[in-house]
Amino acid sequence: MSVTAPVPVLPYRGRFAPSPTGLLHAGSLTTAVGSYLEAKRHGGEWWLRMEDLDPPREMAGAADAILRTLQAFGFEWDGELVYQHDRHERYRAVLAQLVAQGDAYGCGCTRKEIAAAGHHGADGMVYPGTCRHGVAPGRSARAWRLRVDDSLTAFHDRLQGEYGQHLQSEIGDFVLLRADGFWAYQLAVVVDDIAQGMTDIVRGADLLVSTPRQLWLRQKLGGPAVTHCHLPLMVNAAGEKLSKQTLAPAIDARSAAAELRQALTRLGHAPPTEAGDVAELWQWARGNWQLARVPAGPIVIAW
């Protein structure tokens, strides 16, 4: 049996997958609210996964603080709470599977060499394929990459519409295991979404550019089809996504009702004033949520 064989699923299973590089801010809360309500609107499940595979960037205590904040806001999740740091063996098995299939290979190139030989693409420098046929004599593999071709990898996003990339010319063979020894996001997210039986991926529009890579990898692993919905991002006055790096303030659980009301408003919904506390807001939101009300476009919410 394939190491990526999915578990049985309901007609709809979604997830929220924060990274503990910082505390929850208004942008991540808005994404959580949208993904949660989409799952409930479809009578499905909403799971929680902690994407903690980048220790150098993680903030001590952030994972526990995120869980406490979600609980204070009234979120209820299904299934097992998963931490990616517990899943290294699964990722290693999948990489071995891809190598055995001839889909993945070792790469000895440095960032400097790629920058000198490549060109700018859809998401940074395009890997020029230097090690596709083997690492140069005298060198060893630093990272592991997945082979792509230049056919169009496209999908219909339920909010953003049609989106696609010619992966070879716009991205290049992409990294699965980084040179620093950490697993790449593209590998871990696909492996876990398949293993957990996710059917519908609702997340922020900053990940739209990653989706063709993930669809390509999902195909190589024989994963079932999924739908995607990328919610608009919150940006600051400089047009930067809210994040720890842009000094986005953490949300205050003591103001949960006000923060939840603002998140719903950003997503195009207008809760009545009589819905005053968290429980009343959730009750209203579950009964009135419509994806069609969410502003279209990847970046439409100003901070």
mmCIF file with all atom_site columns, N, CA and C in Angstrom, residues 7-52:
data_model
loop_
_atom_site.group_PDB
_atom_site.id
_atom_site.type_symbol
_atom_site.label_atom_id
_atom_site.label_alt_id
_atom_site.label_comp_id
_atom_site.label_asym_id
_atom_site.label_entity_id
_atom_site.label_seq_id
_atom_site.pdbx_PDB_ins_code
_atom_site.Cartn_x
_atom_site.Cartn_y
_atom_site.Cartn_z
_atom_site.occupancy
_atom_site.B_iso_or_equiv
_atom_site.pdbx_formal_charge
_atom_site.auth_seq_id
_atom_site.auth_comp_id
_atom_site.auth_asym_id
_atom_site.auth_atom_id
_atom_site.pdbx_PDB_model_num
ATOM 1   N N  . VAL A 1 7  ? -6.973  8.423  4.425  1.00 0.00 ? 7  VAL A N  1
ATOM 2   C CA . VAL A 1 7  ? -7.951  7.847  5.331  1.00 0.00 ? 7  VAL A CA 1
ATOM 3   C C  . VAL A 1 7  ? -9.338  8.119  4.768  1.00 0.00 ? 7  VAL A C  1
ATOM 4   N N  . PRO A 1 8  ? -10.360 7.348  5.193  1.00 0.00 ? 8  PRO A N  1
ATOM 5   C CA . PRO A 1 8  ? -11.720 7.624  4.720  1.00 0.00 ? 8  PRO A CA 1
ATOM 6   C C  . PRO A 1 8  ? -12.146 9.043  5.073  1.00 0.00 ? 8  PRO A C  1
ATOM 7   N N  . VAL A 1 9  ? -12.909 9.676  4.205  1.00 0.00 ? 9  VAL A N  1
ATOM 8   C CA . VAL A 1 9  ? -13.274 11.073 4.404  1.00 0.00 ? 9  VAL A CA 1
ATOM 9   C C  . VAL A 1 9  ? -14.773 11.283 4.299  1.00 0.00 ? 9  VAL A C  1
ATOM 10  N N  . LEU A 1 10 ? -15.221 12.369 4.864  1.00 0.00 ? 10 LEU A N  1
ATOM 11  C CA . LEU A 1 10 ? -16.583 12.847 4.671  1.00 0.00 ? 10 LEU A CA 1
ATOM 12  C C  . LEU A 1 10 ? -16.652 13.580 3.335  1.00 0.00 ? 10 LEU A C  1
ATOM 13  N N  . PRO A 1 11 ? -17.851 13.971 2.899  1.00 0.00 ? 11 PRO A N  1
ATOM 14  C CA . PRO A 1 11 ? -17.934 14.755 1.654  1.00 0.00 ? 11 PRO A CA 1
ATOM 15  C C  . PRO A 1 11 ? -17.106 16.038 1.701  1.00 0.00 ? 11 PRO A C  1
ATOM 16  N N  . TYR A 1 12 ? -16.920 16.597 2.900  1.00 0.00 ? 12 TYR A N  1
ATOM 17  C CA . TYR A 1 12 ? -16.121 17.828 3.022  1.00 0.00 ? 12 TYR A CA 1
ATOM 18  C C  . TYR A 1 12 ? -15.264 17.712 4.276  1.00 0.00 ? 12 TYR A C  1
ATOM 19  N N  . ARG A 1 13 ? -13.973 17.903 4.096  1.00 0.00 ? 13 ARG A N  1
ATOM 20  C CA . ARG A 1 13 ? -13.059 17.989 5.241  1.00 0.00 ? 13 ARG A CA 1
ATOM 21  C C  . ARG A 1 13 ? -12.048 19.082 4.949  1.00 0.00 ? 13 ARG A C  1
ATOM 22  N N  . GLY A 1 14 ? -12.034 20.111 5.783  1.00 0.00 ? 14 GLY A N  1
ATOM 23  C CA . GLY A 1 14 ? -11.098 21.212 5.640  1.00 0.00 ? 14 GLY A CA 1
ATOM 24  C C  . GLY A 1 14 ? -10.181 21.296 6.839  1.00 0.00 ? 14 GLY A C  1
ATOM 25  N N  . ARG A 1 15 ? -9.263  22.291 6.799  1.00 0.00 ? 15 ARG A N  1
ATOM 26  C CA . ARG A 1 15 ? -8.322  22.427 7.923  1.00 0.00 ? 15 ARG A CA 1
ATOM 27  C C  . ARG A 1 15 ? -7.811  23.850 8.031  1.00 0.00 ? 15 ARG A C  1
ATOM 28  N N  . PHE A 1 16 ? -7.286  24.154 9.195  1.00 0.00 ? 16 PHE A N  1
ATOM 29  C CA . PHE A 1 16 ? -6.535  25.380 9.432  1.00 0.00 ? 16 PHE A CA 1
ATOM 30  C C  . PHE A 1 16 ? -5.163  24.930 9.892  1.00 0.00 ? 16 PHE A C  1
ATOM 31  N N  . ALA A 1 17 ? -4.107  25.481 9.287  1.00 0.00 ? 17 ALA A N  1
ATOM 32  C CA . ALA A 1 17 ? -2.759  24.975 9.539  1.00 0.00 ? 17 ALA A CA 1
ATOM 33  C C  . ALA A 1 17 ? -1.799  26.128 9.830  1.00 0.00 ? 17 ALA A C  1
ATOM 34  N N  . PRO A 1 18 ? -1.859  26.680 11.043 1.00 0.00 ? 18 PRO A N  1
ATOM 35  C CA . PRO A 1 18 ? -0.961  27.792 11.371 1.00 0.00 ? 18 PRO A CA 1
ATOM 36  C C  . PRO A 1 18 ? 0.467   27.326 11.600 1.00 0.00 ? 18 PRO A C  1
ATOM 37  N N  . SER A 1 19 ? 1.394   28.233 11.388 1.00 0.00 ? 19 SER A N  1
ATOM 38  C CA . SER A 1 19 ? 2.803   27.988 11.681 1.00 0.00 ? 19 SER A CA 1
ATOM 39  C C  . SER A 1 19 ? 3.173   28.780 12.929 1.00 0.00 ? 19 SER A C  1
ATOM 40  N N  . PRO A 1 20 ? 3.789   28.151 13.920 1.00 0.00 ? 20 PRO A N  1
ATOM 41  C CA . PRO A 1 20 ? 4.093   28.850 15.177 1.00 0.00 ? 20 PRO A CA 1
ATOM 42  C C  . PRO A 1 20 ? 5.327   29.738 15.101 1.00 0.00 ? 20 PRO A C  1
ATOM 43  N N  . THR A 1 21 ? 5.429   30.520 14.033 1.00 0.00 ? 21 THR A N  1
ATOM 44  C CA . THR A 1 21 ? 6.514   31.496 13.923 1.00 0.00 ? 21 THR A CA 1
ATOM 45  C C  . THR A 1 21 ? 6.147   32.798 14.641 1.00 0.00 ? 21 THR A C  1
ATOM 46  N N  . GLY A 1 22 ? 4.928   32.852 15.141 1.00 0.00 ? 22 GLY A N  1
ATOM 47  C CA . GLY A 1 22 ? 4.446   34.023 15.865 1.00 0.00 ? 22 GLY A CA 1
ATOM 48  C C  . GLY A 1 22 ? 3.046   33.750 16.364 1.00 0.00 ? 22 GLY A C  1
ATOM 49  N N  . LEU A 1 23 ? 2.465   34.726 17.044 1.00 0.00 ? 23 LEU A N  1
ATOM 50  C CA . LEU A 1 23 ? 1.113   34.584 17.566 1.00 0.00 ? 23 LEU A CA 1
ATOM 51  C C  . LEU A 1 23 ? 0.085   34.877 16.483 1.00 0.00 ? 23 LEU A C  1
ATOM 52  N N  . LEU A 1 24 ? -1.144  34.464 16.707 1.00 0.00 ? 24 LEU A N  1
ATOM 53  C CA . LEU A 1 24 ? -2.203  34.757 15.740 1.00 0.00 ? 24 LEU A CA 1
ATOM 54  C C  . LEU A 1 24 ? -2.435  36.263 15.647 1.00 0.00 ? 24 LEU A C  1
ATOM 55  N N  . HIS A 1 25 ? -2.524  36.768 14.426 1.00 0.00 ? 25 HIS A N  1
ATOM 56  C CA . HIS A 1 25 ? -2.827  38.179 14.205 1.00 0.00 ? 25 HIS A CA 1
ATOM 57  C C  . HIS A 1 25 ? -4.131  38.278 13.431 1.00 0.00 ? 25 HIS A C  1
ATOM 58  N N  . ALA A 1 26 ? -4.542  39.476 13.096 1.00 0.00 ? 26 ALA A N  1
ATOM 59  C CA . ALA A 1 26 ? -5.841  39.673 12.461 1.00 0.00 ? 26 ALA A CA 1
ATOM 60  C C  . ALA A 1 26 ? -5.962  38.941 11.131 1.00 0.00 ? 26 ALA A C  1
ATOM 61  N N  . GLY A 1 27 ? -4.866  38.853 10.382 1.00 0.00 ? 27 GLY A N  1
ATOM 62  C CA . GLY A 1 27 ? -4.911  38.163 9.102  1.00 0.00 ? 27 GLY A CA 1
ATOM 63  C C  . GLY A 1 27 ? -5.125  36.668 9.257  1.00 0.00 ? 27 GLY A C  1
ATOM 64  N N  . SER A 1 28 ? -4.378  36.057 10.187 1.00 0.00 ? 28 SER A N  1
ATOM 65  C CA . SER A 1 28 ? -4.535  34.614 10.386 1.00 0.00 ? 28 SER A CA 1
ATOM 66  C C  . SER A 1 28 ? -5.890  34.288 10.994 1.00 0.00 ? 28 SER A C  1
ATOM 67  N N  . LEU A 1 29 ? -6.405  35.156 11.848 1.00 0.00 ? 29 LEU A N  1
ATOM 68  C CA . LEU A 1 29 ? -7.742  34.945 12.391 1.00 0.00 ? 29 LEU A CA 1
ATOM 69  C C  . LEU A 1 29 ? -8.785  34.985 11.276 1.00 0.00 ? 29 LEU A C  1
ATOM 70  N N  . THR A 1 30 ? -8.671  35.936 10.363 1.00 0.00 ? 30 THR A N  1
ATOM 71  C CA . THR A 1 30 ? -9.624  36.048 9.266  1.00 0.00 ? 30 THR A CA 1
ATOM 72  C C  . THR A 1 30 ? -9.617  34.783 8.406  1.00 0.00 ? 30 THR A C  1
ATOM 73  N N  . THR A 1 31 ? -8.430  34.249 8.124  1.00 0.00 ? 31 THR A N  1
ATOM 74  C CA . THR A 1 31 ? -8.338  33.005 7.361  1.00 0.00 ? 31 THR A CA 1
ATOM 75  C C  . THR A 1 31 ? -8.968  31.849 8.123  1.00 0.00 ? 31 THR A C  1
ATOM 76  N N  . ALA A 1 32 ? -8.707  31.778 9.425  1.00 0.00 ? 32 ALA A N  1
ATOM 77  C CA . ALA A 1 32 ? -9.289  30.708 10.232 1.00 0.00 ? 32 ALA A CA 1
ATOM 78  C C  . ALA A 1 32 ? -10.809 30.779 10.209 1.00 0.00 ? 32 ALA A C  1
ATOM 79  N N  . VAL A 1 33 ? -11.350 31.980 10.342 1.00 0.00 ? 33 VAL A N  1
ATOM 80  C CA . VAL A 1 33 ? -12.811 32.157 10.344 1.00 0.00 ? 33 VAL A CA 1
ATOM 81  C C  . VAL A 1 33 ? -13.396 31.700 9.006  1.00 0.00 ? 33 VAL A C  1
ATOM 82  N N  . GLY A 1 34 ? -12.781 32.118 7.904  1.00 0.00 ? 34 GLY A N  1
ATOM 83  C CA . GLY A 1 34 ? -13.293 31.733 6.593  1.00 0.00 ? 34 GLY A CA 1
ATOM 84  C C  . GLY A 1 34 ? -13.236 30.242 6.349  1.00 0.00 ? 34 GLY A C  1
ATOM 85  N N  . SER A 1 35 ? -12.120 29.598 6.710  1.00 0.00 ? 35 SER A N  1
ATOM 86  C CA . SER A 1 35 ? -12.008 28.157 6.484  1.00 0.00 ? 35 SER A CA 1
ATOM 87  C C  . SER A 1 35 ? -12.969 27.387 7.376  1.00 0.00 ? 35 SER A C  1
ATOM 88  N N  . TYR A 1 36 ? -13.150 27.849 8.602  1.00 0.00 ? 36 TYR A N  1
ATOM 89  C CA . TYR A 1 36 ? -14.063 27.190 9.540  1.00 0.00 ? 36 TYR A CA 1
ATOM 90  C C  . TYR A 1 36 ? -15.503 27.274 9.052  1.00 0.00 ? 36 TYR A C  1
ATOM 91  N N  . LEU A 1 37 ? -15.917 28.456 8.625  1.00 0.00 ? 37 LEU A N  1
ATOM 92  C CA . LEU A 1 37 ? -17.299 28.640 8.201  1.00 0.00 ? 37 LEU A CA 1
ATOM 93  C C  . LEU A 1 37 ? -17.595 27.923 6.890  1.00 0.00 ? 37 LEU A C  1
ATOM 94  N N  . GLU A 1 38 ? -16.624 27.838 5.987  1.00 0.00 ? 38 GLU A N  1
ATOM 95  C CA . GLU A 1 38 ? -16.833 27.068 4.767  1.00 0.00 ? 38 GLU A CA 1
ATOM 96  C C  . GLU A 1 38 ? -17.082 25.596 5.098  1.00 0.00 ? 38 GLU A C  1
ATOM 97  N N  . ALA A 1 39 ? -16.318 25.059 6.049  1.00 0.00 ? 39 ALA A N  1
ATOM 98  C CA . ALA A 1 39 ? -16.519 23.664 6.443  1.00 0.00 ? 39 ALA A CA 1
ATOM 99  C C  . ALA A 1 39 ? -17.901 23.468 7.048  1.00 0.00 ? 39 ALA A C  1
ATOM 100 N N  . LYS A 1 40 ? -18.306 24.358 7.942  1.00 0.00 ? 40 LYS A N  1
ATOM 101 C CA . LYS A 1 40 ? -19.596 24.212 8.603  1.00 0.00 ? 40 LYS A CA 1
ATOM 102 C C  . LYS A 1 40 ? -20.742 24.409 7.617  1.00 0.00 ? 40 LYS A C  1
ATOM 103 N N  . ARG A 1 41 ? -20.558 25.328 6.654  1.00 0.00 ? 41 ARG A N  1
ATOM 104 C CA . ARG A 1 41 ? -21.590 25.576 5.651  1.00 0.00 ? 41 ARG A CA 1
ATOM 105 C C  . ARG A 1 41 ? -21.880 24.317 4.837  1.00 0.00 ? 41 ARG A C  1
ATOM 106 N N  . HIS A 1 42 ? -20.848 23.497 4.635  1.00 0.00 ? 42 HIS A N  1
ATOM 107 C CA . HIS A 1 42 ? -21.000 22.274 3.857  1.00 0.00 ? 42 HIS A CA 1
ATOM 108 C C  . HIS A 1 42 ? -21.291 21.063 4.739  1.00 0.00 ? 42 HIS A C  1
ATOM 109 N N  . GLY A 1 43 ? -21.536 21.278 6.006  1.00 0.00 ? 43 GLY A N  1
ATOM 110 C CA . GLY A 1 43 ? -21.803 20.168 6.905  1.00 0.00 ? 43 GLY A CA 1
ATOM 111 C C  . GLY A 1 43 ? -20.606 19.258 7.098  1.00 0.00 ? 43 GLY A C  1
ATOM 112 N N  . GLY A 1 44 ? -19.415 19.799 6.954  1.00 0.00 ? 44 GLY A N  1
ATOM 113 C CA . GLY A 1 44 ? -18.198 18.997 7.002  1.00 0.00 ? 44 GLY A CA 1
ATOM 114 C C  . GLY A 1 44 ? -17.406 19.164 8.276  1.00 0.00 ? 44 GLY A C  1
ATOM 115 N N  . GLU A 1 45 ? -16.197 18.631 8.235  1.00 0.00 ? 45 GLU A N  1
ATOM 116 C CA . GLU A 1 45 ? -15.289 18.683 9.374  1.00 0.00 ? 45 GLU A CA 1
ATOM 117 C C  . GLU A 1 45 ? -14.246 19.783 9.162  1.00 0.00 ? 45 GLU A C  1
ATOM 118 N N  . TRP A 1 46 ? -13.723 20.268 10.272 1.00 0.00 ? 46 TRP A N  1
ATOM 119 C CA . TRP A 1 46 ? -12.660 21.287 10.256 1.00 0.00 ? 46 TRP A CA 1
ATOM 120 C C  . TRP A 1 46 ? -11.568 20.812 11.203 1.00 0.00 ? 46 TRP A C  1
ATOM 121 N N  . TRP A 1 47 ? -10.411 20.507 10.643 1.00 0.00 ? 47 TRP A N  1
ATOM 122 C CA . TRP A 1 47 ? -9.301  19.956 11.424 1.00 0.00 ? 47 TRP A CA 1
ATOM 123 C C  . TRP A 1 47 ? -8.249  21.045 11.674 1.00 0.00 ? 47 TRP A C  1
ATOM 124 N N  . LEU A 1 48 ? -7.378  20.754 12.620 1.00 0.00 ? 48 LEU A N  1
ATOM 125 C CA . LEU A 1 48 ? -6.307  21.689 12.981 1.00 0.00 ? 48 LEU A CA 1
ATOM 126 C C  . LEU A 1 48 ? -4.967  20.964 12.892 1.00 0.00 ? 48 LEU A C  1
ATOM 127 N N  . ARG A 1 49 ? -4.014  21.612 12.231 1.00 0.00 ? 49 ARG A N  1
ATOM 128 C CA . ARG A 1 49 ? -2.669  21.045 12.077 1.00 0.00 ? 49 ARG A CA 1
ATOM 129 C C  . ARG A 1 49 ? -1.638  22.132 12.365 1.00 0.00 ? 49 ARG A C  1
ATOM 130 N N  . MET A 1 50 ? -0.682  21.830 13.215 1.00 0.00 ? 50 MET A N  1
ATOM 131 C CA . MET A 1 50 ? 0.365   22.793 13.535 1.00 0.00 ? 50 MET A CA 1
ATOM 132 C C  . MET A 1 50 ? 1.562   22.531 12.622 1.00 0.00 ? 50 MET A C  1
ATOM 133 N N  . GLU A 1 51 ? 1.865   23.495 11.751 1.00 0.00 ? 51 GLU A N  1
ATOM 134 C CA . GLU A 1 51 ? 2.929   23.313 10.772 1.00 0.00 ? 51 GLU A CA 1
ATOM 135 C C  . GLU A 1 51 ? 4.244   23.849 11.342 1.00 0.00 ? 51 GLU A C  1
ATOM 136 N N  . ASP A 1 52 ? 4.848   23.004 12.161 1.00 0.00 ? 52 ASP A N  1
ATOM 137 C CA . ASP A 1 52 ? 6.030   23.393 12.941 1.00 0.00 ? 52 ASP A CA 1
ATOM 138 C C  . ASP A 1 52 ? 7.272   22.649 12.447 1.00 0.00 ? 52 ASP A C  1
#
